[in-house]
CSV table of N, CA and C in Angstrom, one decimal:
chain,number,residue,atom,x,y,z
A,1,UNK,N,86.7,112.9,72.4
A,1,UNK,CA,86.8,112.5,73.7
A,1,UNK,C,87.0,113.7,74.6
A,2,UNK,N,86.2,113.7,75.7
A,2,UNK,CA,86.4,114.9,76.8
A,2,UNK,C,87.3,114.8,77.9
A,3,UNK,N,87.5,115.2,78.6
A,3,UNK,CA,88.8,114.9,80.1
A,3,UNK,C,87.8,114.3,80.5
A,4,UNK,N,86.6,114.5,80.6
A,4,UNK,CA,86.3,113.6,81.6
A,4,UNK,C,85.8,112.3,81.5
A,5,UNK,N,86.0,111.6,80.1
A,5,UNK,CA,86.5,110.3,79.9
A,5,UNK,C,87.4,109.5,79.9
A,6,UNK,N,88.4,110.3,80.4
A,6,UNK,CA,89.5,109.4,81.2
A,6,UNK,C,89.3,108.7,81.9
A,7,UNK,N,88.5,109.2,82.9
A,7,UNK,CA,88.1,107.9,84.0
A,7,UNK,C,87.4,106.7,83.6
A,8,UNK,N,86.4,106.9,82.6
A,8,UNK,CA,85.6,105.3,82.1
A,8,UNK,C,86.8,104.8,81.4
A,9,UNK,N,87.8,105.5,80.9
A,9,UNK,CA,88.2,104.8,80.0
A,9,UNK,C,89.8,104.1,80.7
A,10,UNK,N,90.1,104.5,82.0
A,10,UNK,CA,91.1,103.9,82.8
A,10,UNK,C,90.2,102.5,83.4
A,11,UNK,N,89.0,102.7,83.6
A,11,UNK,CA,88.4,101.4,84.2
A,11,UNK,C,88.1,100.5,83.1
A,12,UNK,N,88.0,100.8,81.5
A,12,UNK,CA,87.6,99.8,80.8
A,12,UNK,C,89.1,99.6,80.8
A,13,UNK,N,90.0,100.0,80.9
A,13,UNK,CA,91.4,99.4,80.5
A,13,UNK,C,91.8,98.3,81.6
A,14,UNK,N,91.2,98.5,82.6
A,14,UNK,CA,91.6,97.9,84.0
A,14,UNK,C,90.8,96.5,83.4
A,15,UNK,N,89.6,96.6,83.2
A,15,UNK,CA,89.1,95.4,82.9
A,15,UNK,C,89.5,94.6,81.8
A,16,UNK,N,90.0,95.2,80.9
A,16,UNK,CA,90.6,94.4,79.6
A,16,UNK,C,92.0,93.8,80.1
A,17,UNK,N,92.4,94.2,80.9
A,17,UNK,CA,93.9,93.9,81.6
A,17,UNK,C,93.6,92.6,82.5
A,18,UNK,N,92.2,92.8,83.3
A,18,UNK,CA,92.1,91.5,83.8
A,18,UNK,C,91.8,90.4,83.5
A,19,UNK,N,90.4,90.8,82.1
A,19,UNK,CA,90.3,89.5,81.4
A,19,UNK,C,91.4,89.0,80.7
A,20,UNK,N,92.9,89.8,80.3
A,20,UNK,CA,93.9,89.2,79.3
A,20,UNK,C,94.6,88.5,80.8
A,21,UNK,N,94.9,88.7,81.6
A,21,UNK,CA,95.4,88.2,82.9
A,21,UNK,C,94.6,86.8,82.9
A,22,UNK,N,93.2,86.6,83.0
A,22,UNK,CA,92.8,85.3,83.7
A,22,UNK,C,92.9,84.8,82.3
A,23,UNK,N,92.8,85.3,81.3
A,23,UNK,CA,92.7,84.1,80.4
A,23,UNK,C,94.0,83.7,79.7
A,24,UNK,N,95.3,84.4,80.1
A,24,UNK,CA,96.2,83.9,80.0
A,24,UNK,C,96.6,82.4,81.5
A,25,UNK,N,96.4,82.6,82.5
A,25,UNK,CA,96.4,81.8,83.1
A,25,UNK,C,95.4,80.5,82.9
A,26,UNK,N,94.0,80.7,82.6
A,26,UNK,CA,93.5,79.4,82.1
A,26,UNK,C,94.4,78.8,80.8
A,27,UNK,N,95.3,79.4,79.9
A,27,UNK,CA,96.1,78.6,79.0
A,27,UNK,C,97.0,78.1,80.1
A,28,UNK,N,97.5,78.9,81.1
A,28,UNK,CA,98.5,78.0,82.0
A,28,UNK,C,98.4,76.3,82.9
A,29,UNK,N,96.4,76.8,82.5
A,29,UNK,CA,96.1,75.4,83.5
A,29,UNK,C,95.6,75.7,84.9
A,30,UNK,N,95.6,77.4,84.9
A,30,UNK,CA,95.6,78.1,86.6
A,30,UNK,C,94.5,78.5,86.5
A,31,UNK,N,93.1,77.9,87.2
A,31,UNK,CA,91.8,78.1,87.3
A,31,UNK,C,91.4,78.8,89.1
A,32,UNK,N,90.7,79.3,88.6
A,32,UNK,CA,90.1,79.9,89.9
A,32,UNK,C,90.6,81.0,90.6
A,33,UNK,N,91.6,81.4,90.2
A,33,UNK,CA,92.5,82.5,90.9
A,33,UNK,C,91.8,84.1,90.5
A,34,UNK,N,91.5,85.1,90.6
A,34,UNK,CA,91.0,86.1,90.2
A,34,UNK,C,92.8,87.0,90.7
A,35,UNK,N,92.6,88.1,89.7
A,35,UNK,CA,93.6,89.5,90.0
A,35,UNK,C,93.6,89.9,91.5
A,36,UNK,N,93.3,90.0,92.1
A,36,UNK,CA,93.4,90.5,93.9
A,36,UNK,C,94.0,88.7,94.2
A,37,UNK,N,93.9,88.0,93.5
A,37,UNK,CA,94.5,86.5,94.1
A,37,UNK,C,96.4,86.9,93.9
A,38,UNK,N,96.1,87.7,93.3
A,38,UNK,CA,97.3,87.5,92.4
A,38,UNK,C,98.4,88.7,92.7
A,39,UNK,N,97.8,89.2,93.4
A,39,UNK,CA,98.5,90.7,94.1
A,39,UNK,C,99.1,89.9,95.5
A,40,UNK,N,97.9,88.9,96.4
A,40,UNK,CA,98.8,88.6,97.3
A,40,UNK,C,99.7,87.1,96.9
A,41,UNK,N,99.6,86.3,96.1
A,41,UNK,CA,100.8,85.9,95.5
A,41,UNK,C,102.5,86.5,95.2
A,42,UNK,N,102.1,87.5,94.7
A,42,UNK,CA,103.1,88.3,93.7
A,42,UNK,C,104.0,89.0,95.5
A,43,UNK,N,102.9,89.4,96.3
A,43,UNK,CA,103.4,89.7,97.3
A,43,UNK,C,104.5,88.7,98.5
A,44,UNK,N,104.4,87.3,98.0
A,44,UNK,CA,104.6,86.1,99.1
A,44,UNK,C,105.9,86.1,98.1
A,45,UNK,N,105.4,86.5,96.9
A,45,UNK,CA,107.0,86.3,96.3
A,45,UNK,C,108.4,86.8,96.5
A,46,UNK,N,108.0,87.9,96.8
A,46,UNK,CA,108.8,88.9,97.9
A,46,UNK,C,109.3,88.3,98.6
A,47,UNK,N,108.4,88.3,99.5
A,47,UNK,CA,108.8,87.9,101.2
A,47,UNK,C,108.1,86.7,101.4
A,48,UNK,N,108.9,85.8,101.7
A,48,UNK,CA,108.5,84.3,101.5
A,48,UNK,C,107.2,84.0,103.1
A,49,UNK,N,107.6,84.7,104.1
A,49,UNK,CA,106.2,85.0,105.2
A,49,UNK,C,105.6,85.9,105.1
A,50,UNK,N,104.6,86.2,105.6
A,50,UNK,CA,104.1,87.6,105.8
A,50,UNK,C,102.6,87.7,106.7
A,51,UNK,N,102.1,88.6,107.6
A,51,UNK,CA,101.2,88.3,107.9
A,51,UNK,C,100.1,88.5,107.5
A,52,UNK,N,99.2,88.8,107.8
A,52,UNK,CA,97.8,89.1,107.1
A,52,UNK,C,97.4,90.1,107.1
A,53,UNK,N,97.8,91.3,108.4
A,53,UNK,CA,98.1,93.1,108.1
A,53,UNK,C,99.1,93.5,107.5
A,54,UNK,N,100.4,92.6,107.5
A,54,UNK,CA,101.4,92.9,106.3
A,54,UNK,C,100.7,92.7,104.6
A,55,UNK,N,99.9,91.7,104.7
A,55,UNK,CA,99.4,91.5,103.0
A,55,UNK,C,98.1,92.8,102.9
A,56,UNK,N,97.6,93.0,103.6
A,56,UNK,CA,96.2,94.4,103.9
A,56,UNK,C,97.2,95.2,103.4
A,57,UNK,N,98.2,95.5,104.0
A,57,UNK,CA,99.1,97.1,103.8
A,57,UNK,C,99.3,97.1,102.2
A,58,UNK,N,100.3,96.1,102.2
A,58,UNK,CA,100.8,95.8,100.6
A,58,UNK,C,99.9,95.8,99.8
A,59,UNK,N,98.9,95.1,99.8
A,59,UNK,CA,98.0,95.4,98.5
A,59,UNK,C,96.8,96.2,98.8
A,60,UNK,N,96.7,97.0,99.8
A,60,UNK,CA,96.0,98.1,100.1
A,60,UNK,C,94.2,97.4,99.9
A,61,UNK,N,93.9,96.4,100.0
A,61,UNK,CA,92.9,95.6,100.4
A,61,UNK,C,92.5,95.8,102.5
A,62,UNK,N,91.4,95.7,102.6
A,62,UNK,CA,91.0,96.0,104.3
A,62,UNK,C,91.2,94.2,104.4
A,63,UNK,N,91.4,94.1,106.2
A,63,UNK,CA,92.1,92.6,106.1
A,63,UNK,C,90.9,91.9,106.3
A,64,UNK,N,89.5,92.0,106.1
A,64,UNK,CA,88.2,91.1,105.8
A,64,UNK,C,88.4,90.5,104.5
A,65,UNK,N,88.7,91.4,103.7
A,65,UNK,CA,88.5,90.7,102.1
A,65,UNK,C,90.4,90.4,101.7
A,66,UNK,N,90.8,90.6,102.8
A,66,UNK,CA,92.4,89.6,103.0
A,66,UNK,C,91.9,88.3,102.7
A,67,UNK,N,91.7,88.2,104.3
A,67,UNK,CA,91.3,87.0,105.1
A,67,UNK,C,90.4,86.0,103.8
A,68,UNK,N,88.8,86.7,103.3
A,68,UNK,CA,88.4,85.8,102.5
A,68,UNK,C,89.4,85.2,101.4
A,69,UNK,N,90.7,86.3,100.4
A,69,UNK,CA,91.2,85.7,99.7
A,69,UNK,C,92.4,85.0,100.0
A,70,UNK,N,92.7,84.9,100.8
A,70,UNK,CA,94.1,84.0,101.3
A,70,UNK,C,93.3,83.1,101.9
A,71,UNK,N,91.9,82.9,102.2
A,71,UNK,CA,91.0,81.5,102.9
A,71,UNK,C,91.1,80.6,101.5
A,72,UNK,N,90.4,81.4,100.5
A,72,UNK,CA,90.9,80.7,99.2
A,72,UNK,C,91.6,80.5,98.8
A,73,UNK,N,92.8,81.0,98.8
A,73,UNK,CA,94.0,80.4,98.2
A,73,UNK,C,94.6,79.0,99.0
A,74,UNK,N,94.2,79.1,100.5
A,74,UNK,CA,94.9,77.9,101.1
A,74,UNK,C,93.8,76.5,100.4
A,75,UNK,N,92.6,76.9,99.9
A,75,UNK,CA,91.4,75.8,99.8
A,75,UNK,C,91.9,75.1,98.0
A,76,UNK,N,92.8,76.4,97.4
A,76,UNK,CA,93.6,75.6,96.3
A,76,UNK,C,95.0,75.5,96.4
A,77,UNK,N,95.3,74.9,97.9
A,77,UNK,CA,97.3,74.5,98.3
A,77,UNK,C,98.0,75.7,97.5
A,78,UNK,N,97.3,76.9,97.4
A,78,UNK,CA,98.7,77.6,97.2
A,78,UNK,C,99.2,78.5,98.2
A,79,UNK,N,98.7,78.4,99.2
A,79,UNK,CA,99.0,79.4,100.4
A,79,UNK,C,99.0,78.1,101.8
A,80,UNK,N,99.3,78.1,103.0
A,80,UNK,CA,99.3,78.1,104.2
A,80,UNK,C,99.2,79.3,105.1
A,81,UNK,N,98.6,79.0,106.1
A,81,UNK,CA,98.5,80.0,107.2
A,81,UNK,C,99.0,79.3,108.6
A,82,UNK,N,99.4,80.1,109.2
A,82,UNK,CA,99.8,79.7,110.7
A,82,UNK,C,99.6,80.5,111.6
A,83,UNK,N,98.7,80.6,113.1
A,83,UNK,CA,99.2,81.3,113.7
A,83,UNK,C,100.7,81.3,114.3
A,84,UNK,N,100.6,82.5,115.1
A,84,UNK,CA,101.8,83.0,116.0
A,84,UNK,C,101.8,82.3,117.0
A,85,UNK,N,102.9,81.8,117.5
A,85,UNK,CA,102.9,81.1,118.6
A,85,UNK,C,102.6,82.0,120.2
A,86,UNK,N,103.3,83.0,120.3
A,86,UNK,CA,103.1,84.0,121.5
A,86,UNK,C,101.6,85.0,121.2
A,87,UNK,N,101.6,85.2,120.4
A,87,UNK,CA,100.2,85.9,120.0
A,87,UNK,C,99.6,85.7,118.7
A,88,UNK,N,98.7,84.9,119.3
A,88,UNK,CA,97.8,83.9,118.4
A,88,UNK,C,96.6,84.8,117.6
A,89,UNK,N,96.7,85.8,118.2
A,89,UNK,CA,95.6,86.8,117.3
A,89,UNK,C,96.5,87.2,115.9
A,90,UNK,N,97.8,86.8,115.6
A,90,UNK,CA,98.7,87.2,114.2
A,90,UNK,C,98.8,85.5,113.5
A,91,UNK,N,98.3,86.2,112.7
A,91,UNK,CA,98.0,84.9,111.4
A,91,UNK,C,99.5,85.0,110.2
A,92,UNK,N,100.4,84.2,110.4
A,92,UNK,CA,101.3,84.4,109.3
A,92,UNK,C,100.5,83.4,108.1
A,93,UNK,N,100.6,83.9,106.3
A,93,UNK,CA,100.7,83.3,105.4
A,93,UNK,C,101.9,82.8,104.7
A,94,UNK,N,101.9,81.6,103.9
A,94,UNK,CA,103.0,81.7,103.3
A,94,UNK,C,103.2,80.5,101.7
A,95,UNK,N,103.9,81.0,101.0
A,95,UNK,CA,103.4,80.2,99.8
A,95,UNK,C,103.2,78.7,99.8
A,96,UNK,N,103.2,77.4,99.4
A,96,UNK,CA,103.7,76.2,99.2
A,96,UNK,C,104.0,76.1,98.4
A,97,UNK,N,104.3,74.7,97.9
A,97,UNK,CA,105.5,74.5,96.7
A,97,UNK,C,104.6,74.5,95.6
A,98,UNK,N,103.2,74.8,95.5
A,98,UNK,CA,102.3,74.8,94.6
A,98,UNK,C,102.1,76.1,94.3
A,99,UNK,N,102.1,76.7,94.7
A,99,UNK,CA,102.3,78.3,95.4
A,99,UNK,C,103.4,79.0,94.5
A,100,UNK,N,104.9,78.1,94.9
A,100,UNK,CA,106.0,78.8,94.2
A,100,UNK,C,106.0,78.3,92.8
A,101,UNK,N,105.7,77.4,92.5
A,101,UNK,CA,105.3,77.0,90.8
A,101,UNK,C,104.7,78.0,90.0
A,102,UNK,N,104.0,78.9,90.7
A,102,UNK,CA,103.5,80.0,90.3
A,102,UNK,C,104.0,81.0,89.6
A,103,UNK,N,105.5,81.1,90.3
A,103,UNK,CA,106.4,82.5,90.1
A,103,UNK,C,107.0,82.6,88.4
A,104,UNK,N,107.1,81.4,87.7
A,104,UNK,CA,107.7,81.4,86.7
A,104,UNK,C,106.3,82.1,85.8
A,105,UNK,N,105.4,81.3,86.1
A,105,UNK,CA,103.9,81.5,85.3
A,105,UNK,C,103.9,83.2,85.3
A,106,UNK,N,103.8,83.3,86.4
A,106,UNK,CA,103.0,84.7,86.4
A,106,UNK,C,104.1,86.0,86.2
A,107,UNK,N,105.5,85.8,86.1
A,107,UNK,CA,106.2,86.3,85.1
A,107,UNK,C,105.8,86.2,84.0
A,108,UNK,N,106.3,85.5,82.9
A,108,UNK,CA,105.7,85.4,81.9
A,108,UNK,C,104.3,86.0,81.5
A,109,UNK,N,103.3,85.9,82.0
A,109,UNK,CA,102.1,86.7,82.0
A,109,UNK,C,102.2,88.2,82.0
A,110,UNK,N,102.9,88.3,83.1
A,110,UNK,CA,103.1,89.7,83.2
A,110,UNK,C,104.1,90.6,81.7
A,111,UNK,N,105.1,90.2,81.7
A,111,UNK,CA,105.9,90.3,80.7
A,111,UNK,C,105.0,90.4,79.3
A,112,UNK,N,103.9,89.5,79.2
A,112,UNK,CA,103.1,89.5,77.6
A,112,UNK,C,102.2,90.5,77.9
A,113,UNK,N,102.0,90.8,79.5
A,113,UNK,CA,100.7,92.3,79.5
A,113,UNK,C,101.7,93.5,79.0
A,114,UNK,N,102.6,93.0,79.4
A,114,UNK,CA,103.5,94.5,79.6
A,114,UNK,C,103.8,94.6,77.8
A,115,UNK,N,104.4,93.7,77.3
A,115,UNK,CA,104.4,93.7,75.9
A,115,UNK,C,103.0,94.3,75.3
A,116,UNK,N,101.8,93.9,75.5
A,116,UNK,CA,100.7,94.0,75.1
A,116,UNK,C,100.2,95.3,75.2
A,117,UNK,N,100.2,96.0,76.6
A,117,UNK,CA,100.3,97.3,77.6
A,117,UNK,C,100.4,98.0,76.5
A,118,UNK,N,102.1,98.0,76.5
A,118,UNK,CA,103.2,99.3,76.1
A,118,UNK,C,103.2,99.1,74.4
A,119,UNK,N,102.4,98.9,73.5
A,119,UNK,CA,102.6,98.4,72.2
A,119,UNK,C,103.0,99.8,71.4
A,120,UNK,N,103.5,100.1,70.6
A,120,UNK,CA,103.9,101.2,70.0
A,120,UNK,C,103.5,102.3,71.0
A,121,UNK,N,104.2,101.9,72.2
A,121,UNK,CA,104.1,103.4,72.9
A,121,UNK,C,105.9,103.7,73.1
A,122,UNK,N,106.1,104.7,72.8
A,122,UNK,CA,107.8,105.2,73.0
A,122,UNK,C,108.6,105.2,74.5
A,123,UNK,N,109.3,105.0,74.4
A,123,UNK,CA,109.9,104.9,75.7
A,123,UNK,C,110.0,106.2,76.8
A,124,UNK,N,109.6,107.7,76.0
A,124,UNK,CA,109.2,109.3,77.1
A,124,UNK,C,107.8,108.7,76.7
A,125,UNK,N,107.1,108.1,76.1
A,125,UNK,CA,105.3,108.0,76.5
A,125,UNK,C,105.4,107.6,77.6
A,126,UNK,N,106.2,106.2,77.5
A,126,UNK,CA,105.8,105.5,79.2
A,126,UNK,C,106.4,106.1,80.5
A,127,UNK,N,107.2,106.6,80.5
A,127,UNK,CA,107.9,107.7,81.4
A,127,UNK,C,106.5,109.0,81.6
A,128,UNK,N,106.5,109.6,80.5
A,128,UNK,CA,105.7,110.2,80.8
A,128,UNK,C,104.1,109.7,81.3
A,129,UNK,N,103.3,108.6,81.2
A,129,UNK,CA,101.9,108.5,81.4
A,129,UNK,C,102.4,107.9,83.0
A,130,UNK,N,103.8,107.3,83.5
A,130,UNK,CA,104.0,106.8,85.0
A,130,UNK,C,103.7,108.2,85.5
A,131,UNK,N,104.6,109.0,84.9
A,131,UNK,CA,104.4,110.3,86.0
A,131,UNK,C,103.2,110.9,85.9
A,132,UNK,N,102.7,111.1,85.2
A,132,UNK,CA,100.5,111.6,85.3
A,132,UNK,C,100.0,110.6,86.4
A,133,UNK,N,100.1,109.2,85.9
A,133,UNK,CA,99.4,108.6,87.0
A,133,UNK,C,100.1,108.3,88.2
A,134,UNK,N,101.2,108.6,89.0
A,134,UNK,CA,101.6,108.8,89.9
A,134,UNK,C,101.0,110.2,90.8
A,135,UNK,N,101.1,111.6,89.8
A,135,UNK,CA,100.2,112.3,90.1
A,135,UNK,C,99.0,112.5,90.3
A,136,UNK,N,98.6,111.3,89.9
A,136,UNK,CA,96.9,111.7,89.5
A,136,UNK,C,96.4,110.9,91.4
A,137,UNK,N,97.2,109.6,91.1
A,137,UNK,CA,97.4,108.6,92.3
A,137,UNK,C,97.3,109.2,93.4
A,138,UNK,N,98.5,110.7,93.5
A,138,UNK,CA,99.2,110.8,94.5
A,138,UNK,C,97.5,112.3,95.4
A,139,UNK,N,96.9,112.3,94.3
A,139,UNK,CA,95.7,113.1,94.2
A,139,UNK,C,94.7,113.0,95.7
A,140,UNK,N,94.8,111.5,95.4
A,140,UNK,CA,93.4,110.9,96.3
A,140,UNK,C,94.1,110.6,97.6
């Protein structure tokens, strides 16, 4: 392997991460949701409101392909939106109770990637590969 196969091989990892992500959720019964669904979920978990340039910032998505995925998420009851009452051009989001049913799920998910992730890697691996890709991150 050359250095400069790190890169294909951070994006096939990224993909194998997703497909174990969605197909852990279809065992949960959770259809339709894609990984960018699931960043601004994980986000509402936080902060039980938030608006629609607050969810852009946080998950570093531009707020067009916000807007489309939080349009879908209200089209499967797991989000609401509201405008602002004094300035209606601010769209708050926020989970519903279908929404928060979510939070135990996608712990658990997460917890079996992270198990899955970190498999016979030592505890200075993982310390050490955060700090490369923090650097590498901190690059662009």
């Amino acid at each position: 392997m050359e250095n400069r196969d790190v890169i294909s091989l951070i994006s096939k990892i990224r993909e194998k991460v997703n497909r174990f992500i969605v197909s852990e959720m279809v065992k949960y019964g959770i259809e339709g949701i894609a990984t960018s669904h699931g960043d601004i979920i994980y986000a509402l978990f936080r902060a039980p409101r938030l608006t629609m340039a607050d969810i852009s910032r946080r998950i570093n998505k531009d707020k067009s392909t916000v807007t489309a995925l939080v349009d879908k998420l209200v089209r499967l009851g797991y989000v609401t939106k509201e405008r602002d009452t004094e300035d209606t051009r601010v769209v708050y989001v926020a989970l519903t109770g279908r929404g928060r049913e979510l939070e135990p799920i996608f712990e658990s998910i997460s917890q079996e990637l992270l198990d899955v992730f970190y498999s016979d890697i030592s505890d200075k691996e993982k310390e050490d590969l955060l700090h490369i890709l923090k650097r590498i991150y901190g690059n662009f």
